[in-house]
């Protein structure tokens, strides 16, 4: 994972004499100015051993001396304990002040035996979680086993359904284009596939809504959402300002109701 992110992992060897656990001394020696994060797992895979409060306190002391180092705490096994406790000791139990640089990762795979459902989560400083969400939403998640079985069945047996879907979409497109043609400020590109309409709204920009000048498509879409409860995507999100993207993957009745609201909005522009 570290190499994929174009960085260099430093795997700290741990001895059997220490129960393969990382000592505070070894951690201290391994940290340099370039260290970005310390990846930590307790209880551990593969030993199943966890760190005591005393061991965690010593590790926390090292981390406090190196404020540039983030901690990625892999807590996936921490509810699976054999000593009667409900959770294994945790770095944040002994050093809650590290909270601003600890990112916890966990999931349903172990304690809930829900491995195939592919659900994990992360908890941490808002800024980091927001960046993770941006990255994740533009890369990929794993395919759940339930979804894979369903799709394996769907691919060979749904040809007629796809034809029917296309017929429905064609009808929706015709009705959606007709409804939008009643808003003269909009210029709509007729689509050849998918279920989107790309609408030029440049005639609406620079005009005023309740004393606010609509400067760009993002502002247009924000007002449409906040005041008229219609969700659209600003063109700038697709790389072109001055446009908006509509989806007609909804019933024609709903689409036409949304067009009526857009019409009211555009009519209110001065
Ligand atoms: C240390 C560790 N972290 C996290 C996971 C979580 O795996 P998953 O990808 O199923 O969420 C595993 C599973 O083997 C693991 O051993």
PDB file of C-alpha atoms and ligand atoms in Angstrom:
ATOM      1  CA  UNK A   1       0.000   0.000   0.000  1.00  0.00           C
ATOM      2  CA  UNK A   2       2.812   2.376   0.900  1.00  0.00           C
ATOM      3  CA  UNK A   3       4.672   1.619  -2.347  1.00  0.00           C
ATOM      4  CA  UNK A   4       1.515   2.118  -4.360  1.00  0.00           C
ATOM      5  CA  UNK A   5       1.347   5.556  -2.793  1.00  0.00           C
ATOM      6  CA  UNK A   6       4.892   6.122  -4.105  1.00  0.00           C
ATOM      7  CA  UNK A   7       6.527   6.051  -0.705  1.00  0.00           C
ATOM      8  CA  UNK A   8       8.984   3.803   1.093  1.00  0.00           C
ATOM      9  CA  UNK A   9       7.800   1.453   3.818  1.00  0.00           C
ATOM     10  CA  UNK A  10      10.111   0.808   6.738  1.00  0.00           C
ATOM     11  CA  UNK A  11       9.150  -2.499   8.291  1.00  0.00           C
ATOM     12  CA  UNK A  12      10.546  -2.715  11.794  1.00  0.00           C
ATOM     13  CA  UNK A  13      11.721  -6.213  12.684  1.00  0.00           C
ATOM     14  CA  UNK A  14      10.436  -7.452  16.040  1.00  0.00           C
ATOM     15  CA  UNK A  15      11.916 -10.368  17.952  1.00  0.00           C
ATOM     16  CA  UNK A  16      10.340 -13.500  19.250  1.00  0.00           C
ATOM     17  CA  UNK A  17      11.858 -12.622  22.645  1.00  0.00           C
ATOM     18  CA  UNK A  18       9.541  -9.577  22.656  1.00  0.00           C
ATOM     19  CA  UNK A  19       6.572 -11.701  21.551  1.00  0.00           C
ATOM     20  CA  UNK A  20       7.089 -10.088  18.129  1.00  0.00           C
ATOM     21  CA  UNK A  21       5.871  -6.828  19.595  1.00  0.00           C
ATOM     22  CA  UNK A  22       7.385  -3.488  18.714  1.00  0.00           C
ATOM     23  CA  UNK A  23       9.258  -1.890  21.582  1.00  0.00           C
ATOM     24  CA  UNK A  24       9.282   1.848  22.196  1.00  0.00           C
ATOM     25  CA  UNK A  25      13.057   1.822  21.633  1.00  0.00           C
ATOM     26  CA  UNK A  26      12.790   0.241  18.191  1.00  0.00           C
ATOM     27  CA  UNK A  27      10.067   2.695  17.211  1.00  0.00           C
ATOM     28  CA  UNK A  28      12.187   5.628  18.378  1.00  0.00           C
ATOM     29  CA  UNK A  29      15.143   4.428  16.264  1.00  0.00           C
ATOM     30  CA  UNK A  30      13.012   3.952  13.166  1.00  0.00           C
ATOM     31  CA  UNK A  31      11.421   7.403  13.083  1.00  0.00           C
ATOM     32  CA  UNK A  32      13.123  10.018  10.915  1.00  0.00           C
ATOM     33  CA  UNK A  33      12.173  13.493   9.723  1.00  0.00           C
ATOM     34  CA  UNK A  34      10.706  11.844   6.637  1.00  0.00           C
ATOM     35  CA  UNK A  35       8.417   9.490   8.550  1.00  0.00           C
ATOM     36  CA  UNK A  36       4.825  10.263   7.709  1.00  0.00           C
ATOM     37  CA  UNK A  37       2.829   7.601   9.496  1.00  0.00           C
ATOM     38  CA  UNK A  38       3.145   4.715  11.889  1.00  0.00           C
ATOM     39  CA  UNK A  39       0.921   1.759  10.975  1.00  0.00           C
ATOM     40  CA  UNK A  40      -0.034  -0.180  14.050  1.00  0.00           C
ATOM     41  CA  UNK A  41      -2.202  -3.229  14.661  1.00  0.00           C
ATOM     42  CA  UNK A  42      -3.257  -4.591  18.057  1.00  0.00           C
ATOM     43  CA  UNK A  43      -4.366  -7.347  18.473  1.00  0.00           C
ATOM     44  CA  UNK A  44      -2.053  -8.278  15.693  1.00  0.00           C
ATOM     45  CA  UNK A  45      -2.277 -10.398  12.587  1.00  0.00           C
ATOM     46  CA  UNK A  46      -0.604 -12.917  12.620  1.00  0.00           C
ATOM     47  CA  UNK A  47       0.277 -13.386  16.297  1.00  0.00           C
ATOM     48  CA  UNK A  48      -3.066 -12.529  17.879  1.00  0.00           C
ATOM     49  CA  UNK A  49      -1.194 -10.785  20.674  1.00  0.00           C
ATOM     50  CA  UNK A  50      -2.119  -7.375  21.907  1.00  0.00           C
ATOM     51  CA  UNK A  51      -0.201  -4.569  23.565  1.00  0.00           C
ATOM     52  CA  UNK A  52      -0.695  -3.939  27.290  1.00  0.00           C
ATOM     53  CA  UNK A  53      -1.494  -0.481  28.641  1.00  0.00           C
ATOM     54  CA  UNK A  54       2.102  -0.156  29.802  1.00  0.00           C
ATOM     55  CA  UNK A  55       3.495  -1.030  26.366  1.00  0.00           C
ATOM     56  CA  UNK A  56       1.081   1.397  24.725  1.00  0.00           C
ATOM     57  CA  UNK A  57       2.053   4.155  27.146  1.00  0.00           C
ATOM     58  CA  UNK A  58       5.719   3.724  26.175  1.00  0.00           C
ATOM     59  CA  UNK A  59       4.841   3.839  22.467  1.00  0.00           C
ATOM     60  CA  UNK A  60       2.662   6.918  23.020  1.00  0.00           C
ATOM     61  CA  UNK A  61       5.585   8.674  24.717  1.00  0.00           C
ATOM     62  CA  UNK A  62       7.709   8.149  21.590  1.00  0.00           C
ATOM     63  CA  UNK A  63       4.933   9.445  19.354  1.00  0.00           C
ATOM     64  CA  UNK A  64       4.546  12.550  21.487  1.00  0.00           C
ATOM     65  CA  UNK A  65       8.209  13.349  20.857  1.00  0.00           C
ATOM     66  CA  UNK A  66       7.563  13.232  17.089  1.00  0.00           C
ATOM     67  CA  UNK A  67       4.527  15.385  16.380  1.00  0.00           C
ATOM     68  CA  UNK A  68       4.944  15.108  12.597  1.00  0.00           C
ATOM     69  CA  UNK A  69       4.074  11.386  12.652  1.00  0.00           C
ATOM     70  CA  UNK A  70       0.494  10.268  12.077  1.00  0.00           C
ATOM     71  CA  UNK A  71      -0.746   6.946  13.434  1.00  0.00           C
ATOM     72  CA  UNK A  72      -2.874   4.572  11.416  1.00  0.00           C
ATOM     73  CA  UNK A  73      -4.385   2.308  14.041  1.00  0.00           C
ATOM     74  CA  UNK A  74      -5.743  -0.882  12.519  1.00  0.00           C
ATOM     75  CA  UNK A  75      -8.343  -1.928  15.101  1.00  0.00           C
ATOM     76  CA  UNK A  76      -9.959  -4.690  13.077  1.00  0.00           C
ATOM     77  CA  UNK A  77      -9.378  -7.353  15.774  1.00  0.00           C
ATOM     78  CA  UNK A  78      -9.856  -5.247  18.888  1.00  0.00           C
ATOM     79  CA  UNK A  79     -13.280  -6.668  19.812  1.00  0.00           C
ATOM     80  CA  UNK A  80     -11.961 -10.226  19.549  1.00  0.00           C
ATOM     81  CA  UNK A  81     -10.350 -10.664  22.949  1.00  0.00           C
ATOM     82  CA  UNK A  82     -10.057 -13.799  25.060  1.00  0.00           C
ATOM     83  CA  UNK A  83      -9.549 -12.215  28.478  1.00  0.00           C
ATOM     84  CA  UNK A  84     -13.144 -11.234  29.126  1.00  0.00           C
ATOM     85  CA  UNK A  85     -12.592  -7.582  28.171  1.00  0.00           C
ATOM     86  CA  UNK A  86     -14.935  -6.034  25.616  1.00  0.00           C
ATOM     87  CA  UNK A  87     -12.128  -4.289  23.765  1.00  0.00           C
ATOM     88  CA  UNK A  88      -8.351  -4.616  23.629  1.00  0.00           C
ATOM     89  CA  UNK A  89      -6.271  -1.807  25.191  1.00  0.00           C
ATOM     90  CA  UNK A  90      -5.901   1.086  22.766  1.00  0.00           C
ATOM     91  CA  UNK A  91      -3.346   3.806  22.171  1.00  0.00           C
ATOM     92  CA  UNK A  92      -6.067   6.436  22.589  1.00  0.00           C
ATOM     93  CA  UNK A  93      -7.100   4.963  25.943  1.00  0.00           C
ATOM     94  CA  UNK A  94      -3.648   5.731  27.306  1.00  0.00           C
ATOM     95  CA  UNK A  95      -2.942   8.896  25.277  1.00  0.00           C
ATOM     96  CA  UNK A  96      -6.191  10.585  24.187  1.00  0.00           C
ATOM     97  CA  UNK A  97      -4.186  13.722  23.381  1.00  0.00           C
ATOM     98  CA  UNK A  98      -2.893  11.962  20.232  1.00  0.00           C
ATOM     99  CA  UNK A  99      -6.426  12.055  18.805  1.00  0.00           C
ATOM    100  CA  UNK A 100      -5.645  14.776  16.273  1.00  0.00           C
ATOM    101  CA  UNK A 101      -3.173  12.530  14.483  1.00  0.00           C
ATOM    102  CA  UNK A 102      -4.635   9.071  14.920  1.00  0.00           C
ATOM    103  CA  UNK A 103      -6.628   7.554  12.077  1.00  0.00           C
ATOM    104  CA  UNK A 104      -8.509   4.462  13.118  1.00  0.00           C
ATOM    105  CA  UNK A 105      -9.390   1.829  10.545  1.00  0.00           C
ATOM    106  CA  UNK A 106     -11.838  -0.946  11.284  1.00  0.00           C
ATOM    107  CA  UNK A 107     -14.553  -2.973   9.582  1.00  0.00           C
ATOM    108  CA  UNK A 108     -17.168  -5.702   9.619  1.00  0.00           C
ATOM    109  CA  UNK A 109     -14.858  -8.510   8.474  1.00  0.00           C
ATOM    110  CA  UNK A 110     -13.745  -9.917  11.796  1.00  0.00           C
ATOM    111  CA  UNK A 111     -15.936  -9.209  14.828  1.00  0.00           C
ATOM    112  CA  UNK A 112     -19.077  -9.425  12.709  1.00  0.00           C
ATOM    113  CA  UNK A 113     -17.877 -12.212  10.356  1.00  0.00           C
ATOM    114  CA  UNK A 114     -19.082 -10.078   7.464  1.00  0.00           C
ATOM    115  CA  UNK A 115     -15.974 -10.373   5.302  1.00  0.00           C
ATOM    116  CA  UNK A 116     -17.825 -10.809   2.023  1.00  0.00           C
ATOM    117  CA  UNK A 117     -19.895  -7.704   2.608  1.00  0.00           C
ATOM    118  CA  UNK A 118     -16.759  -5.553   2.195  1.00  0.00           C
ATOM    119  CA  UNK A 119     -17.582  -2.856   4.697  1.00  0.00           C
ATOM    120  CA  UNK A 120     -14.824  -0.979   6.473  1.00  0.00           C
ATOM    121  CA  UNK A 121     -14.599   2.421   8.066  1.00  0.00           C
ATOM    122  CA  UNK A 122     -12.134   5.002   9.198  1.00  0.00           C
ATOM    123  CA  UNK A 123     -12.354   7.490  12.043  1.00  0.00           C
ATOM    124  CA  UNK A 124     -10.021  10.433  12.412  1.00  0.00           C
ATOM    125  CA  UNK A 125      -9.416  14.151  11.952  1.00  0.00           C
ATOM    126  CA  UNK A 126     -12.055  15.646   9.685  1.00  0.00           C
ATOM    127  CA  UNK A 127      -9.594  17.020   7.126  1.00  0.00           C
ATOM    128  CA  UNK A 128      -7.973  13.646   6.572  1.00  0.00           C
ATOM    129  CA  UNK A 129     -11.257  11.732   6.435  1.00  0.00           C
ATOM    130  CA  UNK A 130     -12.589  14.245   3.877  1.00  0.00           C
ATOM    131  CA  UNK A 131      -9.517  13.700   1.664  1.00  0.00           C
ATOM    132  CA  UNK A 132      -9.899   9.930   2.026  1.00  0.00           C
ATOM    133  CA  UNK A 133     -13.534  10.197   0.949  1.00  0.00           C
ATOM    134  CA  UNK A 134     -12.517  12.256  -2.120  1.00  0.00           C
ATOM    135  CA  UNK A 135      -9.916   9.683  -3.064  1.00  0.00           C
ATOM    136  CA  UNK A 136     -12.130   6.668  -2.421  1.00  0.00           C
ATOM    137  CA  UNK A 137     -15.062   8.054  -4.377  1.00  0.00           C
ATOM    138  CA  UNK A 138     -12.836   8.446  -7.448  1.00  0.00           C
ATOM    139  CA  UNK A 139     -11.023   5.108  -7.237  1.00  0.00           C
ATOM    140  CA  UNK A 140     -12.807   1.940  -6.313  1.00  0.00           C
ATOM    141  CA  UNK A 141     -14.299  -0.141  -3.568  1.00  0.00           C
ATOM    142  CA  UNK A 142     -14.298  -3.931  -3.511  1.00  0.00           C
ATOM    143  CA  UNK A 143     -17.168  -5.850  -5.010  1.00  0.00           C
ATOM    144  CA  UNK A 144     -19.305  -7.585  -2.371  1.00  0.00           C
ATOM    145  CA  UNK A 145     -19.809 -11.331  -2.812  1.00  0.00           C
ATOM    146  CA  UNK A 146     -23.593 -10.947  -2.726  1.00  0.00           C
ATOM    147  CA  UNK A 147     -23.408  -8.395  -5.489  1.00  0.00           C
ATOM    148  CA  UNK A 148     -21.057 -10.625  -7.519  1.00  0.00           C
ATOM    149  CA  UNK A 149     -23.465 -13.589  -7.367  1.00  0.00           C
ATOM    150  CA  UNK A 150     -26.375 -11.382  -8.336  1.00  0.00           C
ATOM    151  CA  UNK A 151     -24.491  -9.943 -11.313  1.00  0.00           C
ATOM    152  CA  UNK A 152     -23.280 -13.356 -12.458  1.00  0.00           C
ATOM    153  CA  UNK A 153     -26.941 -14.304 -12.776  1.00  0.00           C
ATOM    154  CA  UNK A 154     -27.978 -10.987 -14.301  1.00  0.00           C
ATOM    155  CA  UNK A 155     -25.480 -10.794 -17.187  1.00  0.00           C
ATOM    156  CA  UNK A 156     -26.612 -13.854 -19.154  1.00  0.00           C
ATOM    157  CA  UNK A 157     -30.319 -13.495 -18.435  1.00  0.00           C
ATOM    158  CA  UNK A 158     -31.209  -9.830 -18.756  1.00  0.00           C
ATOM    159  CA  UNK A 159     -30.918  -9.057 -22.511  1.00  0.00           C
ATOM    160  CA  UNK A 160     -34.642  -8.449 -22.889  1.00  0.00           C
ATOM    161  CA  UNK A 161     -34.736  -6.333 -19.756  1.00  0.00           C
ATOM    162  CA  UNK A 162     -31.959  -4.123 -21.154  1.00  0.00           C
ATOM    163  CA  UNK A 163     -33.944  -3.614 -24.363  1.00  0.00           C
ATOM    164  CA  UNK A 164     -36.948  -2.653 -22.286  1.00  0.00           C
ATOM    165  CA  UNK A 165     -34.881  -0.241 -20.202  1.00  0.00           C
ATOM    166  CA  UNK A 166     -33.641   1.429 -23.389  1.00  0.00           C
ATOM    167  CA  UNK A 167     -37.192   1.826 -24.671  1.00  0.00           C
ATOM    168  CA  UNK A 168     -38.166   3.421 -21.362  1.00  0.00           C
ATOM    169  CA  UNK A 169     -35.146   5.745 -21.489  1.00  0.00           C
ATOM    170  CA  UNK A 170     -35.931   6.798 -25.076  1.00  0.00           C
ATOM    171  CA  UNK A 171     -39.472   7.740 -24.029  1.00  0.00           C
ATOM    172  CA  UNK A 172     -38.157   9.579 -20.991  1.00  0.00           C
ATOM    173  CA  UNK A 173     -35.585  11.436 -23.069  1.00  0.00           C
ATOM    174  CA  UNK A 174     -38.230  12.614 -25.577  1.00  0.00           C
ATOM    175  CA  UNK A 175     -40.506  13.839 -22.792  1.00  0.00           C
ATOM    176  CA  UNK A 176     -37.649  15.405 -20.837  1.00  0.00           C
ATOM    177  CA  UNK A 177     -36.365  17.291 -23.914  1.00  0.00           C
ATOM    178  CA  UNK A 178     -39.912  18.475 -24.657  1.00  0.00           C
ATOM    179  CA  UNK A 179     -40.377  19.734 -21.106  1.00  0.00           C
ATOM    180  CA  UNK A 180     -37.000  21.507 -21.107  1.00  0.00           C
ATOM    181  CA  UNK A 181     -37.695  23.171 -24.463  1.00  0.00           C
ATOM    182  CA  UNK A 182     -40.255  25.338 -22.638  1.00  0.00           C
ATOM    183  CA  UNK A 183     -37.381  27.073 -20.800  1.00  0.00           C
ATOM    184  CA  UNK A 184     -36.007  29.292 -23.544  1.00  0.00           C
ATOM    185  CA  UNK A 185     -32.858  30.197 -21.614  1.00  0.00           C
ATOM    186  CA  UNK A 186     -31.732  26.555 -21.685  1.00  0.00           C
ATOM    187  CA  UNK A 187     -29.940  24.936 -24.619  1.00  0.00           C
ATOM    188  CA  UNK A 188     -30.067  21.167 -24.369  1.00  0.00           C
ATOM    189  CA  UNK A 189     -27.802  18.715 -26.155  1.00  0.00           C
ATOM    190  CA  UNK A 190     -29.723  15.667 -27.320  1.00  0.00           C
ATOM    191  CA  UNK A 191     -28.069  12.556 -25.883  1.00  0.00           C
ATOM    192  CA  UNK A 192     -27.401   9.372 -27.853  1.00  0.00           C
ATOM    193  CA  UNK A 193     -27.143   7.137 -24.847  1.00  0.00           C
ATOM    194  CA  UNK A 194     -26.831   6.983 -21.053  1.00  0.00           C
ATOM    195  CA  UNK A 195     -29.413   9.020 -19.138  1.00  0.00           C
ATOM    196  CA  UNK A 196     -28.082  12.540 -18.850  1.00  0.00           C
ATOM    197  CA  UNK A 197     -28.927  15.862 -20.380  1.00  0.00           C
ATOM    198  CA  UNK A 198     -26.181  18.440 -20.750  1.00  0.00           C
ATOM    199  CA  UNK A 199     -27.750  21.861 -20.565  1.00  0.00           C
ATOM    200  CA  UNK A 200     -26.164  25.172 -21.518  1.00  0.00           C
ATOM    201  CA  UNK A 201     -27.342  27.715 -18.924  1.00  0.00           C
ATOM    202  CA  UNK A 202     -25.054  30.593 -19.912  1.00  0.00           C
ATOM    203  CA  UNK A 203     -28.057  32.872 -20.542  1.00  0.00           C
ATOM    204  CA  UNK A 204     -28.938  32.578 -16.857  1.00  0.00           C
ATOM    205  CA  UNK A 205     -25.505  33.572 -15.582  1.00  0.00           C
ATOM    206  CA  UNK A 206     -24.765  37.141 -14.575  1.00  0.00           C
ATOM    207  CA  UNK A 207     -28.465  37.627 -13.785  1.00  0.00           C
ATOM    208  CA  UNK A 208     -29.863  38.340 -10.342  1.00  0.00           C
ATOM    209  CA  UNK A 209     -31.854  36.161  -7.974  1.00  0.00           C
ATOM    210  CA  UNK A 210     -33.179  37.969  -4.877  1.00  0.00           C
ATOM    211  CA  UNK A 211     -30.409  40.566  -5.149  1.00  0.00           C
ATOM    212  CA  UNK A 212     -27.671  37.905  -5.566  1.00  0.00           C
ATOM    213  CA  UNK A 213     -25.846  37.800  -8.872  1.00  0.00           C
ATOM    214  CA  UNK A 214     -25.606  34.261 -10.208  1.00  0.00           C
ATOM    215  CA  UNK A 215     -21.946  34.173 -11.030  1.00  0.00           C
ATOM    216  CA  UNK A 216     -21.510  30.616 -12.183  1.00  0.00           C
ATOM    217  CA  UNK A 217     -23.144  27.229 -12.701  1.00  0.00           C
ATOM    218  CA  UNK A 218     -22.258  26.075  -9.190  1.00  0.00           C
ATOM    219  CA  UNK A 219     -24.194  28.972  -7.706  1.00  0.00           C
ATOM    220  CA  UNK A 220     -27.090  28.268 -10.062  1.00  0.00           C
ATOM    221  CA  UNK A 221     -27.216  24.634  -8.923  1.00  0.00           C
ATOM    222  CA  UNK A 222     -26.871  25.573  -5.245  1.00  0.00           C
ATOM    223  CA  UNK A 223     -29.879  27.907  -5.410  1.00  0.00           C
ATOM    224  CA  UNK A 224     -31.855  25.333  -7.361  1.00  0.00           C
ATOM    225  CA  UNK A 225     -31.185  22.832  -4.604  1.00  0.00           C
ATOM    226  CA  UNK A 226     -31.618  25.121  -1.599  1.00  0.00           C
ATOM    227  CA  UNK A 227     -34.675  27.037  -2.779  1.00  0.00           C
ATOM    228  CA  UNK A 228     -36.400  24.695  -5.220  1.00  0.00           C
ATOM    229  CA  UNK A 229     -35.211  21.279  -3.985  1.00  0.00           C
ATOM    230  CA  UNK A 230     -33.969  20.132  -7.361  1.00  0.00           C
ATOM    231  CA  UNK A 231     -30.603  18.330  -7.410  1.00  0.00           C
ATOM    232  CA  UNK A 232     -28.406  18.863 -10.462  1.00  0.00           C
ATOM    233  CA  UNK A 233     -24.672  18.673 -11.149  1.00  0.00           C
ATOM    234  CA  UNK A 234     -22.824  21.899 -12.029  1.00  0.00           C
ATOM    235  CA  UNK A 235     -20.980  21.641 -15.334  1.00  0.00           C
ATOM    236  CA  UNK A 236     -17.727  22.673 -13.693  1.00  0.00           C
ATOM    237  CA  UNK A 237     -17.700  19.298 -11.906  1.00  0.00           C
ATOM    238  CA  UNK A 238     -17.443  17.745 -15.366  1.00  0.00           C
ATOM    239  CA  UNK A 239     -14.847  20.281 -16.495  1.00  0.00           C
ATOM    240  CA  UNK A 240     -17.039  22.906 -18.222  1.00  0.00           C
ATOM    241  CA  UNK A 241     -18.579  25.873 -16.503  1.00  0.00           C
ATOM    242  CA  UNK A 242     -21.790  27.405 -17.810  1.00  0.00           C
ATOM    243  CA  UNK A 243     -23.625  24.083 -17.983  1.00  0.00           C
ATOM    244  CA  UNK A 244     -25.524  21.718 -15.782  1.00  0.00           C
ATOM    245  CA  UNK A 245     -26.094  18.014 -15.979  1.00  0.00           C
ATOM    246  CA  UNK A 246     -29.504  16.515 -15.385  1.00  0.00           C
ATOM    247  CA  UNK A 247     -30.324  12.856 -14.977  1.00  0.00           C
ATOM    248  CA  UNK A 248     -33.506  11.405 -16.407  1.00  0.00           C
ATOM    249  CA  UNK A 249     -33.071   8.076 -14.623  1.00  0.00           C
ATOM    250  CA  UNK A 250     -36.215   8.957 -12.684  1.00  0.00           C
ATOM    251  CA  UNK A 251     -39.908   8.812 -13.570  1.00  0.00           C
ATOM    252  CA  UNK A 252     -41.093  11.270 -16.206  1.00  0.00           C
ATOM    253  CA  UNK A 253     -43.603  12.694 -13.720  1.00  0.00           C
ATOM    254  CA  UNK A 254     -40.807  13.574 -11.316  1.00  0.00           C
ATOM    255  CA  UNK A 255     -38.638  14.969 -14.098  1.00  0.00           C
ATOM    256  CA  UNK A 256     -41.456  17.189 -15.351  1.00  0.00           C
ATOM    257  CA  UNK A 257     -42.165  18.390 -11.808  1.00  0.00           C
ATOM    258  CA  UNK A 258     -38.449  19.296 -11.503  1.00  0.00           C
ATOM    259  CA  UNK A 259     -38.565  21.154 -14.832  1.00  0.00           C
ATOM    260  CA  UNK A 260     -41.544  23.162 -13.549  1.00  0.00           C
ATOM    261  CA  UNK A 261     -39.458  24.209 -10.544  1.00  0.00           C
ATOM    262  CA  UNK A 262     -36.496  25.123 -12.748  1.00  0.00           C
ATOM    263  CA  UNK A 263     -38.855  27.173 -14.891  1.00  0.00           C
ATOM    264  CA  UNK A 264     -40.083  29.057 -11.809  1.00  0.00           C
ATOM    265  CA  UNK A 265     -36.475  29.702 -10.800  1.00  0.00           C
ATOM    266  CA  UNK A 266     -35.406  30.954 -14.216  1.00  0.00           C
ATOM    267  CA  UNK A 267     -38.531  33.174 -14.435  1.00  0.00           C
ATOM    268  CA  UNK A 268     -37.519  34.738 -11.104  1.00  0.00           C
ATOM    269  CA  UNK A 269     -34.160  35.899 -12.534  1.00  0.00           C
ATOM    270  CA  UNK A 270     -33.828  39.543 -13.375  1.00  0.00           C
TER     271      UNK A 270
HETATM  272  C1  LIG B   1      -4.487  -6.690  10.071  1.00  0.00           C
HETATM  273  C2  LIG B   1      -5.730  -6.690   9.258  1.00  0.00           C
HETATM  274  N1  LIG B   1      -6.347  -5.523   9.065  1.00  0.00           N
HETATM  275  C3  LIG B   1      -7.494  -5.457   8.384  1.00  0.00           C
HETATM  276  C4  LIG B   1      -8.063  -6.592   7.837  1.00  0.00           C
HETATM  277  C5  LIG B   1      -9.367  -6.385   7.179  1.00  0.00           C
HETATM  278  O1  LIG B   1      -9.649  -7.027   6.081  1.00  0.00           O
HETATM  279  P1  LIG B   1     -10.862  -6.650   5.140  1.00  0.00           P
HETATM  280  O2  LIG B   1     -10.220  -6.263   3.874  1.00  0.00           O
HETATM  281  O3  LIG B   1     -11.671  -7.872   5.052  1.00  0.00           O
HETATM  282  O4  LIG B   1     -11.640  -5.550   5.771  1.00  0.00           O
HETATM  283  C6  LIG B   1      -7.434  -7.831   7.995  1.00  0.00           C
HETATM  284  C7  LIG B   1      -7.974  -9.042   7.393  1.00  0.00           C
HETATM  285  O5  LIG B   1      -7.343 -10.042   7.190  1.00  0.00           O
HETATM  286  C8  LIG B   1      -6.248  -7.868   8.732  1.00  0.00           C
HETATM  287  O6  LIG B   1      -5.625  -9.018   8.968  1.00  0.00           O
END
